Coordinates of C-alpha atoms and ligand atoms in Angstrom, one line a residue:
X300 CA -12.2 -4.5 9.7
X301 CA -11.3 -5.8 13.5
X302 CA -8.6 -3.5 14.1
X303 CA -7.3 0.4 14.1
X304 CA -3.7 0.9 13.7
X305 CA -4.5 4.9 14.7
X306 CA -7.4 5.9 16.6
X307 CA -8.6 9.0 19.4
X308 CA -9.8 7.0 22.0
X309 CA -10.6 8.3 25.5
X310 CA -9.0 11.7 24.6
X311 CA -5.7 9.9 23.7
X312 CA -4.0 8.0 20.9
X313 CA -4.2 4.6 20.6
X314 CA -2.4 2.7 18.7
X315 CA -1.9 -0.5 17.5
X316 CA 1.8 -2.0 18.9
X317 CA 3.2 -3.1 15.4
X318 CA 6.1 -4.6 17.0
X319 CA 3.7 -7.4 18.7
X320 CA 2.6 -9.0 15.2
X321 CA 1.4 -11.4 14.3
X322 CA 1.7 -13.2 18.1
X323 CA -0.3 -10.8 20.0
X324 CA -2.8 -8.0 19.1
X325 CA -1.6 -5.0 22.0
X326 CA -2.8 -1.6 21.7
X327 CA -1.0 1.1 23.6
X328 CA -2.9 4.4 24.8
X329 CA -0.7 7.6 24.6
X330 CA -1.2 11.0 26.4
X331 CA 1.4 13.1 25.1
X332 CA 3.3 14.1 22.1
X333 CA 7.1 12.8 23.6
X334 CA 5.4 9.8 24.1
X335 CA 4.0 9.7 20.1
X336 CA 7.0 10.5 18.9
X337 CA 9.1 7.9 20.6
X338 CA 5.7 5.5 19.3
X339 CA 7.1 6.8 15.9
X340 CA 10.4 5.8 16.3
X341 CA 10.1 2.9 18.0
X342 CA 7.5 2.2 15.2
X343 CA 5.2 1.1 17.3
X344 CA 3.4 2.7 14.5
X345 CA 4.8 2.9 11.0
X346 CA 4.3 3.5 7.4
X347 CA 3.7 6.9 5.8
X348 CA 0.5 7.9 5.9
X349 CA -0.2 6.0 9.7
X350 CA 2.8 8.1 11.0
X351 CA 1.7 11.5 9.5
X352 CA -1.8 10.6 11.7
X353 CA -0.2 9.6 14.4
X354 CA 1.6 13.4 14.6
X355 CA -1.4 15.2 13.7
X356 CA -3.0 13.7 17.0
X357 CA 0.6 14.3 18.7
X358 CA -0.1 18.0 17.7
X359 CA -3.7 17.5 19.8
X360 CA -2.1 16.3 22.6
X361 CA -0.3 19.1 22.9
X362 CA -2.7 21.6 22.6
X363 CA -4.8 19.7 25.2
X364 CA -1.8 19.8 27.1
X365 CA -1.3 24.0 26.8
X366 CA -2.7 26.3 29.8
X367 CA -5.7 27.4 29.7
X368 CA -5.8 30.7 29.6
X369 CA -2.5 31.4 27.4
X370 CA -3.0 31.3 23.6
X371 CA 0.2 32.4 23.3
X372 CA 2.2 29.7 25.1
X373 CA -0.2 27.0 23.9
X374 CA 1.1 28.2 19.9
X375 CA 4.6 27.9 21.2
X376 CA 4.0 24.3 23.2
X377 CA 2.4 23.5 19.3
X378 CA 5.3 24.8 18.1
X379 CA 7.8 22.4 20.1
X380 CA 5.9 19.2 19.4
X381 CA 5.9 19.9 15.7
X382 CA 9.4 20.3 16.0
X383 CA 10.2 17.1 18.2
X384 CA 7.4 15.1 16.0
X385 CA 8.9 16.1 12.3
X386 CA 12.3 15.0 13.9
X387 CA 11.0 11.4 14.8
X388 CA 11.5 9.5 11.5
X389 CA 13.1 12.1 8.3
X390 CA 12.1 10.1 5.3
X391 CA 8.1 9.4 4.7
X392 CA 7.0 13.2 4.0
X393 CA 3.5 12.3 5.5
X394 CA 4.7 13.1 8.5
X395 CA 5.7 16.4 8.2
X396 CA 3.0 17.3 5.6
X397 CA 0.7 16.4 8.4
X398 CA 2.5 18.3 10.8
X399 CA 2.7 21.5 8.7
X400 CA -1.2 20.9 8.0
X401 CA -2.0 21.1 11.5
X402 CA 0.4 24.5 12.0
X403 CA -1.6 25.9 9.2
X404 CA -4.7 25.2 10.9
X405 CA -3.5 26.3 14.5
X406 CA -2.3 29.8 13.2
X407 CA -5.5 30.9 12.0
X408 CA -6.2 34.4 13.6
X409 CA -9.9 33.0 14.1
X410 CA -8.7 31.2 16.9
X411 CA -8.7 33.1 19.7
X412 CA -8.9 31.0 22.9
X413 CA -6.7 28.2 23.9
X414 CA -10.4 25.7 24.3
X415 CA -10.9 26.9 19.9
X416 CA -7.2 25.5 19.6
X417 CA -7.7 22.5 21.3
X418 CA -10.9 22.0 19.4
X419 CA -9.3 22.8 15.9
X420 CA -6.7 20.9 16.4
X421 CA -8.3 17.7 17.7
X422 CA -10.8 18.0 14.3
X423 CA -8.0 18.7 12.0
X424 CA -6.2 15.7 13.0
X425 CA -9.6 13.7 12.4
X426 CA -10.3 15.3 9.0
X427 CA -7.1 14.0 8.2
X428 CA -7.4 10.2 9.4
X429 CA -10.8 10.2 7.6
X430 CA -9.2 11.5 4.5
X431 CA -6.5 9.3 4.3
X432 CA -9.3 6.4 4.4
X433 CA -11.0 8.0 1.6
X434 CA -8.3 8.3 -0.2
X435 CA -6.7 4.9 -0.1
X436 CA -9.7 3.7 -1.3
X437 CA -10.0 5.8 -4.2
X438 CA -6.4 5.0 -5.0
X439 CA -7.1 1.0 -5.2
X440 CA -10.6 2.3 -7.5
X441 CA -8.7 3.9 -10.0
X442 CA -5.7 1.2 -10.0
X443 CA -8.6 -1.3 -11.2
X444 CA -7.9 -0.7 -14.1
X445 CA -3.8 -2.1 -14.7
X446 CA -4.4 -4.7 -12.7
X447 CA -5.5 -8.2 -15.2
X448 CA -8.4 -9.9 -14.3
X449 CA -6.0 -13.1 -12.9
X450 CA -2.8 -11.2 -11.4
X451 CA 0.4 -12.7 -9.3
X452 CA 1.3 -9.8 -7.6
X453 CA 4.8 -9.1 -6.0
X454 CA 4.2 -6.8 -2.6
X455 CA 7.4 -5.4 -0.6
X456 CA 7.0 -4.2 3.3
X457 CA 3.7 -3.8 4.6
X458 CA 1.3 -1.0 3.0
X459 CA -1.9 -2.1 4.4
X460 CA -4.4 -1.1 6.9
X461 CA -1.1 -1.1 9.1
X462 CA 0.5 1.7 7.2
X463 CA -2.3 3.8 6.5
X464 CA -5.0 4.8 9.1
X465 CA -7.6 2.3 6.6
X466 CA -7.7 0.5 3.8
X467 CA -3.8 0.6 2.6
X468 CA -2.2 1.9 -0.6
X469 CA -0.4 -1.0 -2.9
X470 CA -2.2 -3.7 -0.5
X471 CA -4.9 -1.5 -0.8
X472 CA -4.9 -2.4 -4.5
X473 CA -5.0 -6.0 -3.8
X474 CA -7.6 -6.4 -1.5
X475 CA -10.1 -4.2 -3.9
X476 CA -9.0 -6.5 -7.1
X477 CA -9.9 -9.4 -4.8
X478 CA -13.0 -7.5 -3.6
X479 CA -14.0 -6.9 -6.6
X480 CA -13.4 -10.6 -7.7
X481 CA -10.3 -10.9 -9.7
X482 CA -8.3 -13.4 -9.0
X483 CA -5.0 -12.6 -7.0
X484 CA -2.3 -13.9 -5.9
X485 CA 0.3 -12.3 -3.8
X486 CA 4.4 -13.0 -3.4
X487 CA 4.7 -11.6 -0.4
X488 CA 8.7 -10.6 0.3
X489 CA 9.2 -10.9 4.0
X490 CA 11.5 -7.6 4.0
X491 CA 14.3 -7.6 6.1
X492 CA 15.3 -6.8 8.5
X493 CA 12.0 -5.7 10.2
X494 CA 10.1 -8.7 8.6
X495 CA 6.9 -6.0 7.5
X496 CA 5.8 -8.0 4.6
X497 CA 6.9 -11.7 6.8
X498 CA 5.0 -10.5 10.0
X499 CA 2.2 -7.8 8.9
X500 CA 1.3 -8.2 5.1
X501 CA 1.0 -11.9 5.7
X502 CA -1.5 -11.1 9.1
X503 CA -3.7 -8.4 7.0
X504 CA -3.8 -11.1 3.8
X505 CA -4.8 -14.0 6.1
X506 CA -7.8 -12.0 7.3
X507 CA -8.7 -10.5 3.9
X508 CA -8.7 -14.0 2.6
X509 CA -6.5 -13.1 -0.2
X510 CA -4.0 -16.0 -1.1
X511 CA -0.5 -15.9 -1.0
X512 CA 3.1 -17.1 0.1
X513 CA 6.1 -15.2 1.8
X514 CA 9.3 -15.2 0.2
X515 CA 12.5 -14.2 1.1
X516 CA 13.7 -10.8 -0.4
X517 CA 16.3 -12.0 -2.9
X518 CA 13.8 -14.7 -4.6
X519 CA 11.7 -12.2 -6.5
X520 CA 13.6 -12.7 -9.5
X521 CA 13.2 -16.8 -9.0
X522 CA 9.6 -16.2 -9.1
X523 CA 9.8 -13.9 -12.1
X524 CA 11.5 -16.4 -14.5
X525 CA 9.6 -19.5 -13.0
X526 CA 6.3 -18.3 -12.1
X527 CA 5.5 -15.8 -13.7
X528 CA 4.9 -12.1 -12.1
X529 CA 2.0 -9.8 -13.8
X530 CA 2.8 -6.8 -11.6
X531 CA 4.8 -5.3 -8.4
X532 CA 3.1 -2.8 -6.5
X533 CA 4.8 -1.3 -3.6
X534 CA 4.1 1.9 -1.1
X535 CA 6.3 5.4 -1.0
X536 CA 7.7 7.6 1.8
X537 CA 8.9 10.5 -0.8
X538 CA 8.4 10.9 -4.3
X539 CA 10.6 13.4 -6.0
X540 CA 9.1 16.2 -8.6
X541 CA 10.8 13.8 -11.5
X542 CA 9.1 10.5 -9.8
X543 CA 12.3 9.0 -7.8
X544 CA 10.6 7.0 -5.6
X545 CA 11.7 6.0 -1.6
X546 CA 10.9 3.4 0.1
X547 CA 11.6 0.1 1.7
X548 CA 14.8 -1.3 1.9
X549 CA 14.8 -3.8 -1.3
X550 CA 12.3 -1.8 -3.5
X551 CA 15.3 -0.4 -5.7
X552 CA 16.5 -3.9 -6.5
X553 CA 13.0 -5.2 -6.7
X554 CA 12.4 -2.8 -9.5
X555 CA 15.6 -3.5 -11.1
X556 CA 14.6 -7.2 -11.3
X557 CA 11.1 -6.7 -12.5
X558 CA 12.4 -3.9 -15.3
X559 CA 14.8 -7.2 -16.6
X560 CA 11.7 -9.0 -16.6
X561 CA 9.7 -6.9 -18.4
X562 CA 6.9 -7.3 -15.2
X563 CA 5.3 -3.4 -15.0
X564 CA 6.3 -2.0 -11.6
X565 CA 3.6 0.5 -9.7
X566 CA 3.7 2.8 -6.8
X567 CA 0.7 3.6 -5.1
X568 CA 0.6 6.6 -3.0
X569 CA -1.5 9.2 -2.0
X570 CA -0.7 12.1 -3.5
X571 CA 0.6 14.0 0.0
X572 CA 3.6 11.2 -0.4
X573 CA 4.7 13.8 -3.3
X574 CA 7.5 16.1 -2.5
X575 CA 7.4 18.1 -5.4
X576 CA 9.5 20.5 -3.7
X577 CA 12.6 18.1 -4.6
X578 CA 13.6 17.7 -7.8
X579 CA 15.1 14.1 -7.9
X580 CA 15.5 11.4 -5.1
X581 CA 19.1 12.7 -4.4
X582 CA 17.5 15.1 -1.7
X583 CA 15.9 12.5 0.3
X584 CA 17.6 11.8 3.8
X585 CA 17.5 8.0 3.9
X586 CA 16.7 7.2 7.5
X587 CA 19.5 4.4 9.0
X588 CA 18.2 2.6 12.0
X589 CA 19.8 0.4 14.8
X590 CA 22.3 -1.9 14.3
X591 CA 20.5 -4.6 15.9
X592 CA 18.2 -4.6 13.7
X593 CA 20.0 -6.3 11.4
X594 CA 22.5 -8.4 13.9
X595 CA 19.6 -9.9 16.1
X596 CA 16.6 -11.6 14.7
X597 CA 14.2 -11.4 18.0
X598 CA 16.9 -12.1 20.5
X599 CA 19.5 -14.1 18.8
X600 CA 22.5 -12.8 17.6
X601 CA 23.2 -13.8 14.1
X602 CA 26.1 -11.8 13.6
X603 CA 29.5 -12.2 15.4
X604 CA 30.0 -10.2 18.0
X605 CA 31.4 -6.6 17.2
X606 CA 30.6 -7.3 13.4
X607 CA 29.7 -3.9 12.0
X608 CA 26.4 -3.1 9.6
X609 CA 24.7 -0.6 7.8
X610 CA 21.2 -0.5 8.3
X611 CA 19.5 2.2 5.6
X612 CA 15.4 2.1 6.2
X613 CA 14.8 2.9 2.8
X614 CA 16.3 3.0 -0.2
X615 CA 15.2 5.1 -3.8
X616 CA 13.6 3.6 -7.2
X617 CA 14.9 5.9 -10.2
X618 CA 12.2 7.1 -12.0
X619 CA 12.9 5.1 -15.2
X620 CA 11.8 1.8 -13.6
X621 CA 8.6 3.1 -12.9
X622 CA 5.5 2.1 -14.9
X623 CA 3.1 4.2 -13.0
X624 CA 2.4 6.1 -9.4
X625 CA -1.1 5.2 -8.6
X626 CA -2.5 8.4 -6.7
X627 CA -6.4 8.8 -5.5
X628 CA -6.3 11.8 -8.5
X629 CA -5.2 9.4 -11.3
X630 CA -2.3 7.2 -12.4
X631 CA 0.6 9.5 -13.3
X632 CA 2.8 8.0 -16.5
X633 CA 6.1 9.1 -17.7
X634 CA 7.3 11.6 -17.8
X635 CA 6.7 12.0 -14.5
X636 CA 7.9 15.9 -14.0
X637 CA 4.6 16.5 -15.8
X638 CA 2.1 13.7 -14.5
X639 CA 2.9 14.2 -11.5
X640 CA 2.4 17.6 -11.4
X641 CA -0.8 17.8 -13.2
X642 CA -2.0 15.3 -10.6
X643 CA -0.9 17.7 -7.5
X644 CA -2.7 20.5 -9.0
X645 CA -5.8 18.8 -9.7
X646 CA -5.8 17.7 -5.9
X647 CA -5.0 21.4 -4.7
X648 CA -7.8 22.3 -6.8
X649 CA -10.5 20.2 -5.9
X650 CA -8.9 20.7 -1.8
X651 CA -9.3 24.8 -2.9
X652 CA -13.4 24.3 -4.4
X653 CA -14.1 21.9 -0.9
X654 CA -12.8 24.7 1.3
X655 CA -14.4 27.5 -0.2
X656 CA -17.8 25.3 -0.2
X657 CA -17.1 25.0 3.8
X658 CA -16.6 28.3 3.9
X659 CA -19.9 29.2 2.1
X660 CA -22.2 26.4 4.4
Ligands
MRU211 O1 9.9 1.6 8.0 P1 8.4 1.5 7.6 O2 7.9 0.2 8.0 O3 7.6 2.6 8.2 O4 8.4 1.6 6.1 C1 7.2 1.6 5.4 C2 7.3 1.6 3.9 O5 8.3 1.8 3.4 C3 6.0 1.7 3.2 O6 6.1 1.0 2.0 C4 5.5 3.1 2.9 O7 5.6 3.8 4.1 C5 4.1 3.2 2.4 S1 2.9 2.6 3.6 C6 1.4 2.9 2.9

């Protein structure tokens, strides 16, 4: 690995400038939370899991930022950048999971001094980019075992090391089946309008050595009847208590493509994507982004002028074309409103045994 998309350096963030790729490689040092949220926006930084890290060291910031001798104000400064940070992008639930983890950790009444909350919160947000590392990799482990020993793989957006703080979730899945010697071969959809899979995927693939080819969005099903597909795996922002699934732009009609194709059709998450608190993907607020994202392709128009567009970010898979969510506790089956919540406890439970072995040390 030659690269971080999220990283404390220098007691700031630095990030990897996503918007750059594949021509240059710039990374962008940030000293407050404003500044990370508009990174977030701007997705200088994106997908899930990198954006729920990227707050988490947001909330650091901010408690290095509080006075020094003011516990109280420094909760409250906490407090506003959790608020402006949650607000930044409303539909991967990473970000606000990590946001409420590091309010959890800040109210603790053990915490008495404003130096124990900067301290606690800088190592809570570093517990939680080491986890996510761990877990991606233990997601792609126990996907192993759907994926054949020869596998053409259709991959929307970008859910690599990009996405995630290390490793990646669905790419993540590819890159250990080709690590571990199977042989893959990826149909990479360039995803419009941001060009993820076109710009990033391809960049990450290139440097793992996997092989592949970009294709444009709408050719999946081509490839399907012509090729031949073994499997789709793609990332999640939100997965609803009954397994509705959002994400990219294009996944839904991916998955409606792959279901007429009989090709199975995974999502591979880790399991703090799940918003069990939801029952169905109706609740998810689908995040609708900048016109010119879709009239302007670098800085040519390709739209005429006063053309109007709807730009949704993401879009949500029903349950029923789901084979399987790949989490780093297991692969959850249909029905999902029981697999999935099986899964969640067995993470809470294994979270609750870890913490009360800290506790014990
Ligand atoms: O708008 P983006 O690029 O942040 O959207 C990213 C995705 O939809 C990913 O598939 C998802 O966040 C999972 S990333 C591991």
């Amino acid at each position: 690995m030659t690269f971080h998309s999220v990283a404390w350096v220098d007691n700031g963030l630095r990030l990897l400038d996503q918007r750059a790729l594949p021509q240059r490689l710039v990374y962008n040092d940030y000293h407050s939370y404003h500044e990370v949220a508009q990174a977030i926006r701007e997705m200088v930084v994106r997908g899930a899991p990198a954006i729920g890290a990227a707050a988490a060291f947001g909330m650091a910031l901010a408690a290095a930022a509080a006075p020094e001798d003011d516990p109280e104000q420094a909760l409250a400064l906490v407090g506003e950048a959790a608020a402006v940070l949650k607000a930044a992008r409303p539909t991967a639930v990473n970000l606000s999971w990590a946001v409420e983890r590091m309010l959890r950790r800040l109210h603790d009444p053990a915490l008495v001094s404003v130096a124990d909350l900067r301290q606690a919160a800088l190592a809570e947000a570093q517990a939680i980019a080491a986890e996510d590392v761990r877990i991606n990799r233990q997601i792609a482990v126990n996907a192993l075992s759907v994926v054949p020993d020869e596998a053409v793989f259709i991959h929307h957006c970008n859910t690599g090391s990009l996405a995630t703080v290390d490793y990646g979730t669905a790419l993540g899945v590819i890159r250990m089946a080709h690590e571990r010697g199977k042989k893959v071969f990826v149909l990479v959809d360039e995803t419009r309008p941001r060009l993820q899979g076109a710009r990033l995927t391809a960049w990450e693939l290139q440097r793992y050595g996997v092989p592949f080819k970009v294709i444009v969005d709408s050719a999946s099903g081509h490839f399907m009847r012509t090729l031949g597909v073994d499997l789709c795996v793609v990332g999640a922002d939100r997965i609803a208590a009954n397994g509705d699934t959002a994400n990219k732009i294009g996944t839904y009609n991916l998955a409606i493509v792959a279901h007429e194709h009989g090709v199975p059709f995974y999502v591979a998450a880790p399991t703090t994507t799940l918003d069990l608190s939801i029952p169905d993907g109706s609740h998810i607020e689908i995040e609708e982004r900048p016109a010119r994202e879709i009239t302007h392709v670098g800085d040519c128009a390709i739209t005429p002028a006063g053309a109007e567009v709807a730009n949704p970010a993401f879009d949500v898979t029903p349950a029923r074309y789901i084979t399987g969510i790949l989490t780093e506790a297991g692969i959850a089956y249909p029905p999902f409103a029981t697999s999935l919540a099986r899964l969640l406890a067995l993470t809470q439970e294994a979270g609750a045994q870890k913490e009360a072995g800290g506790r014990r040390d």
